[in-house]
Short mmCIF file of C-alpha atoms in Angstrom, two decimals:
data_model
loop_
_atom_site.label_atom_id
_atom_site.label_comp_id
_atom_site.label_asym_id
_atom_site.label_seq_id
_atom_site.Cartn_x
_atom_site.Cartn_y
_atom_site.Cartn_z
CA UNK A 1 -6.59 -3.74 16.78
CA UNK A 2 -3.91 -5.79 18.55
CA UNK A 3 -1.45 -4.68 21.21
CA UNK A 4 -2.49 -1.02 21.11
CA UNK A 5 0.16 1.19 22.71
CA UNK A 6 0.03 4.94 22.43
CA UNK A 7 2.98 5.81 24.66
CA UNK A 8 1.41 8.42 26.89
CA UNK A 9 3.14 10.04 29.82
CA UNK A 10 0.82 11.97 32.08
CA UNK A 11 0.69 15.68 31.19
CA UNK A 12 3.90 15.52 29.15
CA UNK A 13 2.46 15.36 25.66
CA UNK A 14 2.77 12.75 23.01
CA UNK A 15 6.08 11.57 21.51
CA UNK A 16 6.40 12.37 17.82
CA UNK A 17 9.29 11.08 15.72
CA UNK A 18 10.25 13.23 12.73
CA UNK A 19 12.02 10.96 10.24
CA UNK A 20 13.74 13.42 7.94
CA UNK A 21 17.09 15.21 7.48
CA UNK A 22 17.48 16.29 11.10
CA UNK A 23 16.21 19.17 13.21
CA UNK A 24 18.13 22.37 14.00
CA UNK A 25 17.63 22.62 17.77
CA UNK A 26 17.96 26.41 18.08
CA UNK A 27 14.63 26.99 16.34
CA UNK A 28 12.65 24.60 18.55
CA UNK A 29 11.51 26.10 21.84
CA UNK A 30 11.77 22.89 23.86
CA UNK A 31 14.40 21.27 21.69
CA UNK A 32 14.20 17.59 20.80
CA UNK A 33 13.88 14.85 23.36
CA UNK A 34 16.25 12.65 21.36
CA UNK A 35 18.24 13.04 18.15
CA UNK A 36 19.05 9.84 16.27
CA UNK A 37 20.85 9.33 12.97
CA UNK A 38 21.10 6.29 10.71
CA UNK A 39 24.74 5.71 9.77
CA UNK A 40 26.09 4.26 6.52
CA UNK A 41 25.74 0.73 7.96
CA UNK A 42 22.05 1.19 8.76
CA UNK A 43 22.71 1.46 12.50
CA UNK A 44 20.90 3.94 14.77
CA UNK A 45 23.38 6.21 16.54
CA UNK A 46 23.15 9.42 18.54
CA UNK A 47 23.10 12.41 16.18
CA UNK A 48 25.80 14.68 17.53
CA UNK A 49 25.87 17.03 14.54
CA UNK A 50 23.34 19.85 14.81
CA UNK A 51 21.61 20.29 11.46
CA UNK A 52 22.41 23.36 9.39
CA UNK A 53 19.05 25.03 8.86
CA UNK A 54 20.34 27.26 6.04
CA UNK A 55 21.28 24.38 3.73
CA UNK A 56 17.94 22.55 3.50
CA UNK A 57 15.59 23.15 6.44
CA UNK A 58 13.17 20.34 5.60
CA UNK A 59 13.16 18.48 8.93
CA UNK A 60 13.43 21.71 10.91
CA UNK A 61 10.43 23.22 9.13
CA UNK A 62 8.42 20.08 9.87
CA UNK A 63 9.38 20.33 13.55
CA UNK A 64 8.38 24.02 13.73
CA UNK A 65 5.00 23.30 12.12
CA UNK A 66 4.40 20.48 14.58
CA UNK A 67 5.37 22.64 17.55
CA UNK A 68 3.23 25.54 16.32
CA UNK A 69 0.02 23.52 16.18
CA UNK A 70 0.77 21.08 19.04
CA UNK A 71 3.00 22.90 21.58
CA UNK A 72 2.89 20.00 24.07
CA UNK A 73 4.31 17.35 21.75
CA UNK A 74 7.72 15.84 22.56
CA UNK A 75 9.82 15.80 19.41
CA UNK A 76 12.30 13.11 18.43
CA UNK A 77 14.52 13.64 15.40
CA UNK A 78 15.59 10.62 13.35
CA UNK A 79 17.95 11.67 10.58
CA UNK A 80 17.96 9.50 7.46
CA UNK A 81 18.66 12.20 4.84
CA UNK A 82 21.69 14.46 4.52
CA UNK A 83 21.61 18.25 4.86
CA UNK A 84 20.73 18.57 1.17
CA UNK A 85 17.74 16.27 1.55
CA UNK A 86 19.35 13.36 -0.26
CA UNK A 87 19.47 9.78 0.94
CA UNK A 88 18.52 6.20 0.18
CA UNK A 89 15.06 4.88 1.04
CA UNK A 90 16.76 1.90 2.69
CA UNK A 91 17.46 4.10 5.74
CA UNK A 92 13.75 4.27 6.51
CA UNK A 93 13.77 0.63 7.62
CA UNK A 94 16.11 0.97 10.64
CA UNK A 95 14.39 4.27 11.49
CA UNK A 96 10.96 2.64 11.67
CA UNK A 97 12.41 -0.37 13.51
CA UNK A 98 13.77 2.08 16.11
CA UNK A 99 10.28 3.60 16.47
CA UNK A 100 8.80 0.11 16.85
CA UNK A 101 11.27 -0.94 19.56
CA UNK A 102 10.98 2.35 21.42
CA UNK A 103 7.16 2.39 21.37
CA UNK A 104 6.83 5.71 19.55
CA UNK A 105 3.26 6.96 19.46
CA UNK A 106 3.31 9.05 16.31
CA UNK A 107 5.63 9.30 13.29
CA UNK A 108 5.85 12.15 10.78
CA UNK A 109 7.19 11.08 7.38
CA UNK A 110 7.41 13.99 4.98
CA UNK A 111 9.10 11.68 2.52
CA UNK A 112 8.55 8.38 0.75
CA UNK A 113 9.21 6.54 -2.48
CA UNK A 114 7.34 5.85 -5.70
CA UNK A 115 9.59 2.83 -6.42
CA UNK A 116 7.35 -0.25 -6.56
CA UNK A 117 10.27 -2.48 -5.55
CA UNK A 118 10.12 -1.06 -2.02
CA UNK A 119 6.40 -1.74 -1.63
CA UNK A 120 6.38 -5.26 -0.15
CA UNK A 121 9.19 -4.74 2.37
CA UNK A 122 7.78 -1.40 3.50
CA UNK A 123 4.27 -2.82 3.82
CA UNK A 124 5.50 -5.59 6.12
CA UNK A 125 7.31 -3.15 8.39
CA UNK A 126 4.48 -0.60 8.42
CA UNK A 127 1.96 -3.28 9.39
CA UNK A 128 4.24 -4.52 12.16
CA UNK A 129 4.50 -0.98 13.56
CA UNK A 130 0.75 -0.47 13.26
CA UNK A 131 0.11 -3.72 15.14
CA UNK A 132 1.77 -2.08 18.14
CA UNK A 133 -0.33 1.07 17.79
CA UNK A 134 2.20 3.37 16.11
CA UNK A 135 0.40 5.99 14.02
CA UNK A 136 2.26 7.06 10.88
CA UNK A 137 1.47 10.27 8.96
CA UNK A 138 3.09 10.36 5.51
CA UNK A 139 3.19 12.83 2.65
CA UNK A 140 2.41 11.64 -0.83
CA UNK A 141 4.86 12.50 -3.62
CA UNK A 142 4.47 15.94 -5.16
CA UNK A 143 4.65 14.21 -8.55
CA UNK A 144 1.13 12.88 -8.04
CA UNK A 145 1.93 9.17 -8.26
CA UNK A 146 1.22 6.43 -5.71
CA UNK A 147 3.73 6.83 -2.89
CA UNK A 148 4.94 4.33 -0.30
CA UNK A 149 4.21 4.29 2.56
CA UNK A 150 1.63 7.12 2.24
CA UNK A 151 -0.71 4.94 0.15
CA UNK A 152 -0.89 2.06 2.67
CA UNK A 153 -4.09 1.56 4.64
CA UNK A 154 -2.21 1.53 7.96
CA UNK A 155 -0.78 5.00 7.19
CA UNK A 156 -2.56 8.35 7.01
CA UNK A 157 -1.66 9.73 3.58
CA UNK A 158 -1.58 13.51 3.19
CA UNK A 159 -1.57 15.96 0.26
CA UNK A 160 -1.67 19.73 0.19
CA UNK A 161 -4.35 22.19 -0.82
CA UNK A 162 -3.50 24.52 -3.66
CA UNK A 163 -1.67 21.88 -5.69
CA UNK A 164 -1.85 21.97 -9.47
CA UNK A 165 -2.67 18.24 -9.30
CA UNK A 166 -6.34 17.29 -9.29
CA UNK A 167 -6.55 15.35 -6.04
CA UNK A 168 -10.27 16.06 -5.63
CA UNK A 169 -11.18 13.28 -8.07
CA UNK A 170 -8.23 10.92 -8.08
CA UNK A 171 -7.04 10.82 -4.46
CA UNK A 172 -8.60 7.36 -3.96
CA UNK A 173 -6.17 5.66 -6.34
CA UNK A 174 -3.25 7.33 -4.57
CA UNK A 175 -4.14 6.39 -0.99
CA UNK A 176 -4.62 9.99 0.10
CA UNK A 177 -6.78 10.33 3.22
CA UNK A 178 -6.86 14.09 3.56
CA UNK A 179 -5.94 17.33 1.80
CA UNK A 180 -4.81 20.09 4.19
CA UNK A 181 -2.77 23.34 4.04
CA UNK A 182 1.02 23.29 3.74
CA UNK A 183 1.82 27.01 3.78
CA UNK A 184 2.37 27.92 7.44
CA UNK A 185 3.96 30.93 9.13
CA UNK A 186 6.87 29.89 11.37
CA UNK A 187 9.37 32.05 13.23
CA UNK A 188 13.11 32.01 12.47
CA UNK A 189 15.23 34.28 14.72
CA UNK A 190 12.33 36.69 15.29
CA UNK A 191 11.53 36.72 11.57
CA UNK A 192 8.39 35.06 10.25
CA UNK A 193 8.63 32.99 7.08
CA UNK A 194 6.03 31.02 5.14
CA UNK A 195 6.69 27.35 4.37
CA UNK A 196 6.39 26.39 0.73
CA UNK A 197 3.46 24.75 -1.05
CA UNK A 198 4.38 21.10 -0.67
CA UNK A 199 2.89 17.83 0.54
CA UNK A 200 5.90 17.68 2.87
CA UNK A 201 4.55 20.53 4.99
CA UNK A 202 0.93 19.36 4.89
CA UNK A 203 2.00 16.19 6.75
CA UNK A 204 3.30 17.83 9.99
CA UNK A 205 0.21 20.05 10.16
CA UNK A 206 -2.02 16.99 10.06
CA UNK A 207 0.37 15.21 12.42
CA UNK A 208 -0.09 18.02 14.96
CA UNK A 209 -3.88 17.73 14.71
CA UNK A 210 -3.62 13.96 15.22
CA UNK A 211 -1.37 14.50 18.26
CA UNK A 212 -3.95 16.85 19.76
CA UNK A 213 -6.65 14.28 19.07
CA UNK A 214 -4.67 11.53 20.77
CA UNK A 215 -4.01 13.73 23.78
CA UNK A 216 -7.76 14.31 24.09
CA UNK A 217 -8.86 10.71 23.47
CA UNK A 218 -6.54 7.82 24.24
CA UNK A 219 -8.89 5.26 22.62
CA UNK A 220 -8.35 6.48 19.06
CA UNK A 221 -6.85 3.84 16.74
CA UNK A 222 -5.65 4.12 13.14
CA UNK A 223 -9.09 3.62 11.60
CA UNK A 224 -10.73 6.26 13.78
CA UNK A 225 -7.84 8.63 13.11
CA UNK A 226 -8.13 8.14 9.34
CA UNK A 227 -11.82 9.06 9.65
CA UNK A 228 -10.81 12.09 11.74
CA UNK A 229 -8.23 13.08 9.10
CA UNK A 230 -10.89 12.90 6.38
CA UNK A 231 -13.05 15.31 8.37
CA UNK A 232 -10.14 17.79 8.46
CA UNK A 233 -9.79 17.68 4.69
CA UNK A 234 -10.55 20.79 2.67
CA UNK A 235 -12.05 18.65 -0.08
CA UNK A 236 -14.73 16.00 0.35
CA UNK A 237 -13.33 12.52 0.95
CA UNK A 238 -15.15 9.20 0.43
CA UNK A 239 -15.18 6.79 3.37
CA UNK A 240 -14.10 3.18 3.54
CA UNK A 241 -12.67 2.09 0.16
CA UNK A 242 -9.45 0.71 1.63
CA UNK A 243 -7.10 -1.71 -0.11
CA UNK A 244 -6.67 -4.99 1.87
CA UNK A 245 -2.95 -4.35 2.44
CA UNK A 246 -3.03 -3.87 6.22
CA UNK A 247 -2.65 -7.44 7.52
CA UNK A 248 0.22 -8.25 9.86
CA UNK A 249 -1.06 -11.47 11.45
CA UNK A 250 -4.30 -13.14 10.39
CA UNK A 251 -6.64 -15.91 11.47
CA UNK A 252 -8.19 -17.65 8.45
CA UNK A 253 -11.43 -19.54 8.82
CA UNK A 254 -13.54 -21.52 6.40
CA UNK A 255 -11.03 -22.94 3.96
CA UNK A 256 -7.64 -24.63 3.86
CA UNK A 257 -4.88 -23.10 1.77
CA UNK A 258 -4.82 -24.65 -1.69
CA UNK A 259 -2.08 -22.66 -3.43
CA UNK A 260 1.69 -22.98 -3.14
CA UNK A 261 1.94 -19.20 -3.31
CA UNK A 262 2.80 -17.39 -0.06
CA UNK A 263 0.40 -15.02 1.64
CA UNK A 264 1.88 -11.54 2.04
CA UNK A 265 1.30 -11.75 5.83
CA UNK A 266 1.74 -14.18 8.71
CA UNK A 267 -1.03 -16.54 9.79
CA UNK A 268 -1.83 -17.90 13.24
CA UNK A 269 -3.66 -21.21 13.69
CA UNK A 270 -5.27 -22.90 16.75
CA UNK A 271 -8.73 -21.98 18.05
CA UNK A 272 -9.70 -18.35 17.56
CA UNK A 273 -10.45 -17.78 21.25
CA UNK A 274 -6.90 -18.89 22.07
CA UNK A 275 -5.15 -16.55 19.64
CA UNK A 276 -7.55 -13.60 19.56
CA UNK A 277 -4.95 -11.20 20.98
CA UNK A 278 -2.24 -12.34 18.55
CA UNK A 279 -4.01 -11.38 15.32
CA UNK A 280 -5.15 -8.09 13.84
CA UNK A 281 -7.32 -9.51 11.04
CA UNK A 282 -9.84 -12.28 10.47
CA UNK A 283 -10.17 -13.69 6.94
CA UNK A 284 -13.41 -15.56 6.26
CA UNK A 285 -14.86 -17.42 3.28
CA UNK A 286 -18.45 -17.80 4.47
CA UNK A 287 -21.00 -15.99 6.58
CA UNK A 288 -21.59 -19.15 8.62
CA UNK A 289 -17.96 -19.10 9.80
CA UNK A 290 -18.21 -15.44 10.76
CA UNK A 291 -21.34 -15.97 12.82
CA UNK A 292 -19.43 -18.29 15.15
CA UNK A 293 -16.86 -15.61 15.95
CA UNK A 294 -16.76 -12.20 17.58
CA UNK A 295 -14.72 -10.16 15.12
CA UNK A 296 -15.97 -6.75 16.20
CA UNK A 297 -12.60 -5.45 17.40
CA UNK A 298 -10.64 -6.93 14.46
CA UNK A 299 -10.14 -6.04 10.83
CA UNK A 300 -12.01 -8.27 8.39
CA UNK A 301 -11.36 -9.52 4.87
CA UNK A 302 -14.40 -11.35 3.58
CA UNK A 303 -13.84 -13.58 0.54
CA UNK A 304 -17.34 -15.12 0.41
CA UNK A 305 -20.25 -14.17 -1.85
CA UNK A 306 -22.93 -13.42 0.76
CA UNK A 307 -23.94 -9.97 1.90
CA UNK A 308 -22.05 -9.20 5.14
CA UNK A 309 -23.41 -5.75 5.87
CA UNK A 310 -24.85 -7.01 9.16
CA UNK A 311 -21.45 -8.06 10.54
CA UNK A 312 -20.23 -5.61 13.17
CA UNK A 313 -16.59 -4.70 12.42
CA UNK A 314 -14.81 -1.79 14.10
CA UNK A 315 -11.58 -2.18 12.14
CA UNK A 316 -10.86 -2.09 8.41
CA UNK A 317 -13.14 -4.11 6.19
CA UNK A 318 -12.78 -5.45 2.64
CA UNK A 319 -15.03 -7.60 0.46
CA UNK A 320 -15.88 -8.06 -3.22
CA UNK A 321 -18.17 -5.05 -2.94
CA UNK A 322 -15.25 -2.83 -1.91
CA UNK A 323 -13.63 -3.29 -5.31
CA UNK A 324 -16.94 -2.71 -7.06
CA UNK A 325 -17.28 0.52 -5.09
CA UNK A 326 -13.81 1.63 -6.20
CA UNK A 327 -14.59 0.92 -9.86
CA UNK A 328 -17.88 2.81 -9.74
CA UNK A 329 -16.29 5.76 -7.90
CA UNK A 330 -13.39 6.13 -10.35
CA UNK A 331 -13.21 9.50 -12.10
CA UNK A 332 -10.01 9.02 -14.08
CA UNK A 333 -10.29 9.93 -17.76
CA UNK A 334 -7.25 8.96 -19.80
CA UNK A 335 -6.59 8.03 -23.39
CA UNK A 336 -6.48 4.26 -23.06
CA UNK A 337 -3.76 1.89 -21.90
CA UNK A 338 -0.31 2.73 -23.20
CA UNK A 339 1.38 -0.37 -21.79
CA UNK A 340 1.41 -3.99 -23.04
CA UNK A 341 -1.40 -6.34 -21.97
CA UNK A 342 -0.56 -9.98 -21.27
CA UNK A 343 -3.54 -12.32 -20.86
CA UNK A 344 -3.13 -15.67 -19.12
CA UNK A 345 -5.84 -18.27 -19.77
CA UNK A 346 -5.48 -20.98 -17.13
CA UNK A 347 -7.33 -24.25 -16.65
CA UNK A 348 -9.22 -24.45 -13.34
CA UNK A 349 -7.12 -27.28 -11.85
CA UNK A 350 -3.85 -25.34 -12.26
CA UNK A 351 -2.51 -23.18 -9.39
CA UNK A 352 -3.09 -19.72 -10.89
CA UNK A 353 -2.05 -17.84 -7.72
CA UNK A 354 1.38 -19.45 -7.77
CA UNK A 355 1.88 -18.64 -11.46
CA UNK A 356 0.75 -15.03 -11.00
CA UNK A 357 2.88 -14.33 -7.92
CA UNK A 358 5.98 -15.88 -9.46
CA UNK A 359 5.45 -14.09 -12.78
CA UNK A 360 4.94 -10.76 -11.02
CA UNK A 361 8.16 -11.35 -9.05
CA UNK A 362 10.09 -12.31 -12.20
CA UNK A 363 9.06 -9.07 -13.86
CA UNK A 364 9.97 -7.10 -10.71
CA UNK A 365 13.41 -8.72 -10.63
CA UNK A 366 13.78 -7.58 -14.23
CA UNK A 367 12.88 -4.01 -13.25
CA UNK A 368 9.27 -4.06 -14.50
CA UNK A 369 6.23 -3.09 -12.47
CA UNK A 370 3.49 -5.55 -13.51
CA UNK A 371 -0.10 -4.73 -12.57
CA UNK A 372 -1.17 -8.32 -11.96
CA UNK A 373 -4.89 -9.14 -11.98
CA UNK A 374 -6.87 -12.22 -10.97
CA UNK A 375 -10.64 -12.69 -10.97
CA UNK A 376 -10.98 -14.42 -7.61
CA UNK A 377 -11.14 -12.22 -4.49
CA UNK A 378 -8.63 -14.59 -2.84
CA UNK A 379 -6.02 -12.81 -5.00
CA UNK A 380 -5.74 -10.05 -2.41
CA UNK A 381 -4.25 -12.48 0.13
CA UNK A 382 -1.24 -12.91 -2.16
CA UNK A 383 -0.69 -9.21 -2.88
CA UNK A 384 -2.37 -9.46 -6.28
CA UNK A 385 -5.10 -7.25 -7.72
CA UNK A 386 -8.66 -8.56 -7.61
CA UNK A 387 -10.93 -7.47 -10.44
CA UNK A 388 -14.45 -8.87 -10.76
CA UNK A 389 -15.84 -9.95 -14.10
CA UNK A 390 -16.08 -6.88 -16.36
CA UNK A 391 -19.44 -5.23 -15.87
CA UNK A 392 -21.95 -4.46 -18.59
CA UNK A 393 -20.17 -1.15 -18.99
CA UNK A 394 -16.76 -2.55 -19.89
CA UNK A 395 -15.35 0.93 -20.43
CA UNK A 396 -15.88 1.69 -16.72
CA UNK A 397 -13.92 -1.47 -15.84
CA UNK A 398 -11.15 -0.59 -18.29
CA UNK A 399 -10.95 3.03 -17.07
CA UNK A 400 -10.30 1.78 -13.56
CA UNK A 401 -7.47 -0.45 -14.78
CA UNK A 402 -6.10 2.50 -16.70
CA UNK A 403 -6.18 4.73 -13.62
CA UNK A 404 -4.38 2.12 -11.52
CA UNK A 405 -1.72 1.59 -14.18
CA UNK A 406 -1.16 5.34 -14.46
CA UNK A 407 -0.95 6.19 -10.77
CA UNK A 408 1.12 3.10 -9.90
CA UNK A 409 3.38 3.71 -12.91
CA UNK A 410 2.98 0.12 -14.08
CA UNK A 411 4.94 -1.11 -17.08
CA UNK A 412 2.46 -3.75 -18.20
CA UNK A 413 -0.82 -5.47 -17.29
CA UNK A 414 -1.03 -9.22 -16.61
CA UNK A 415 -4.63 -10.46 -16.50
CA UNK A 416 -5.47 -14.05 -15.57
CA UNK A 417 -8.83 -15.41 -16.83
CA UNK A 418 -10.40 -18.90 -16.68
CA UNK A 419 -9.57 -20.95 -19.75
CA UNK A 420 -13.21 -21.96 -20.20
CA UNK A 421 -14.20 -18.27 -20.51
CA UNK A 422 -11.35 -17.34 -22.85
CA UNK A 423 -13.47 -16.15 -25.76
CA UNK A 424 -15.67 -13.95 -23.58
CA UNK A 425 -12.82 -12.12 -21.87
CA UNK A 426 -10.57 -11.74 -24.89
CA UNK A 427 -13.25 -9.42 -26.24
CA UNK A 428 -12.32 -6.93 -23.48
CA UNK A 429 -8.76 -6.58 -24.79
CA UNK A 430 -8.98 -8.13 -28.29
CA UNK A 431 -5.69 -6.53 -29.27
CA UNK A 432 -3.72 -7.86 -26.26
CA UNK A 433 0.01 -8.09 -26.91
CA UNK A 434 0.62 -11.61 -25.59
CA UNK A 435 -1.69 -14.51 -24.75
CA UNK A 436 -0.46 -17.45 -22.68
CA UNK A 437 -2.59 -20.57 -22.14
CA UNK A 438 -1.97 -23.25 -19.50
CA UNK A 439 -3.61 -26.64 -20.07
CA UNK A 440 -3.27 -29.98 -18.29
CA UNK A 441 -2.34 -33.01 -20.33
CA UNK A 442 -2.06 -35.94 -17.95
CA UNK A 443 0.74 -35.13 -15.48
CA UNK A 444 2.12 -32.40 -17.72
CA UNK A 445 1.18 -28.76 -18.31
CA UNK A 446 1.25 -27.47 -21.86
CA UNK A 447 2.02 -23.75 -22.12
CA UNK A 448 1.29 -21.98 -25.39
CA UNK A 449 2.54 -18.41 -25.87
CA UNK A 450 0.94 -16.41 -28.70
CA UNK A 451 2.57 -13.18 -29.84
CA UNK A 452 1.09 -11.53 -32.94
CA UNK A 453 1.03 -14.44 -35.44
CA UNK A 454 3.85 -16.34 -33.76
CA UNK A 455 3.28 -19.23 -31.32
CA UNK A 456 5.71 -20.89 -28.91
CA UNK A 457 4.85 -24.10 -27.05
CA UNK A 458 6.45 -25.49 -23.91
CA UNK A 459 5.65 -28.69 -21.98
CA UNK A 460 6.25 -28.73 -18.21
CA UNK A 461 6.53 -32.07 -16.42
CA UNK A 462 4.91 -32.25 -12.98
CA UNK A 463 4.25 -29.13 -10.92
CA UNK A 464 5.13 -25.75 -12.39
CA UNK A 465 8.08 -24.31 -10.44
CA UNK A 466 9.89 -20.98 -10.24
CA UNK A 467 12.35 -21.83 -13.03
CA UNK A 468 9.47 -22.65 -15.38
CA UNK A 469 7.83 -19.29 -14.68
CA UNK A 470 11.13 -17.44 -15.08
CA UNK A 471 11.59 -19.08 -18.49
CA UNK A 472 8.11 -17.91 -19.49
CA UNK A 473 9.00 -14.42 -18.27
CA UNK A 474 12.14 -14.30 -20.41
CA UNK A 475 10.12 -15.32 -23.48
CA UNK A 476 7.53 -12.57 -22.83
CA UNK A 477 10.18 -9.95 -22.05
CA UNK A 478 12.09 -10.77 -25.23
CA UNK A 479 8.92 -10.55 -27.34
CA UNK A 480 7.76 -7.25 -25.84
CA UNK A 481 11.15 -5.52 -26.11
CA UNK A 482 12.53 -6.91 -29.37
CA UNK A 483 11.55 -3.80 -31.36
CA UNK A 484 13.46 -1.57 -28.95
CA UNK A 485 16.79 -2.82 -30.22
CA UNK A 486 16.12 -2.80 -33.96
#
């Protein structure tokens, strides 16, 4: 892990920021070390208004739980919600930036969003904070859907025991690392009350345990703390099946970039020994390249085909086998996909990553959450979903897609397959809603869109650009929604 900073002050406890709707000071024995508020312009200012506990005591309850289980912690209140618990997710960005600049050790987030449009921006900021050693504990939504930032690898995602939702089988798809109690007895003016059953109050309990762990062992990083959190869980948690979403700055070895699509992270070039301290992750395409490097203290994304079990990695690790493990471990049992399926068949020489990223973005700009799949592991570097070739048991493969679509609340599936294998893969979803083929003809690309018995053809001169993809999006969107307006 790079630039690890845990912000310790000798014998004074660890600093914990509670990003919430403020803390009522009179119920906290030691008070708060600082009280910050995010104003309507997104600027951090001193919070001079003491929160009214009687209106909505969300942040205050979190602070009391933290203080109960970790009396030595030094609390910092960052108010981004109003006294009724309402507020825009956009306020979380300046709050986390403040934590980053002020080297906060630990952050409690008993809030989040299920809006997919916030995912990319939040991921970038979370990974930047994590690169500095900030540990973030976040509650998952009580609705049971994937929540940001709780679902990110660089965050410890928390749910509560006693929930009516079946986390014991499906937590993996939601990014939940641990399931712990949320009903805690806290004292209000000499009267004890019990906090409600809610993921919100499971988070500060786990946050207090993490603070105690950090006070006892200053070498603990996010990966070790996620493993510690799993051990605290009151249901059994599987180790290691992390999504490769953690990268802030990476060193890539073994292959030059061939796509015009942008990676979702920054890259650092030069010799590895020169930039070792600048990067958090190594990305490798072959075992031979890995053997020349000492990646032990880094995270690793391995795109190659060889077995890399012998590589010593202390950080997060992802490979093709990680996705296979997730598919085989999936327990979700639904009733089949209830969203449209769009299959792209693309000739090998065409830049499929660029088409997929631009098409996903076009749908997002239109308000649609597209679960976008490619069949090359390199997809993960562009924020796309990697799915290996459907296994002998195709239903297992399809059930995993179904679980992801459900928990991520996706509006459609876009699946890119090699043109030469079109017939084989169309058998997986023979009743797909739209098929789009991309073929080279000299310097042009011929795009054929098939919808039911109707076909539309478009010829693109030269390289496919954003406007071409947006035009394709509008055709698909019109076809898939035309019955809504009849």
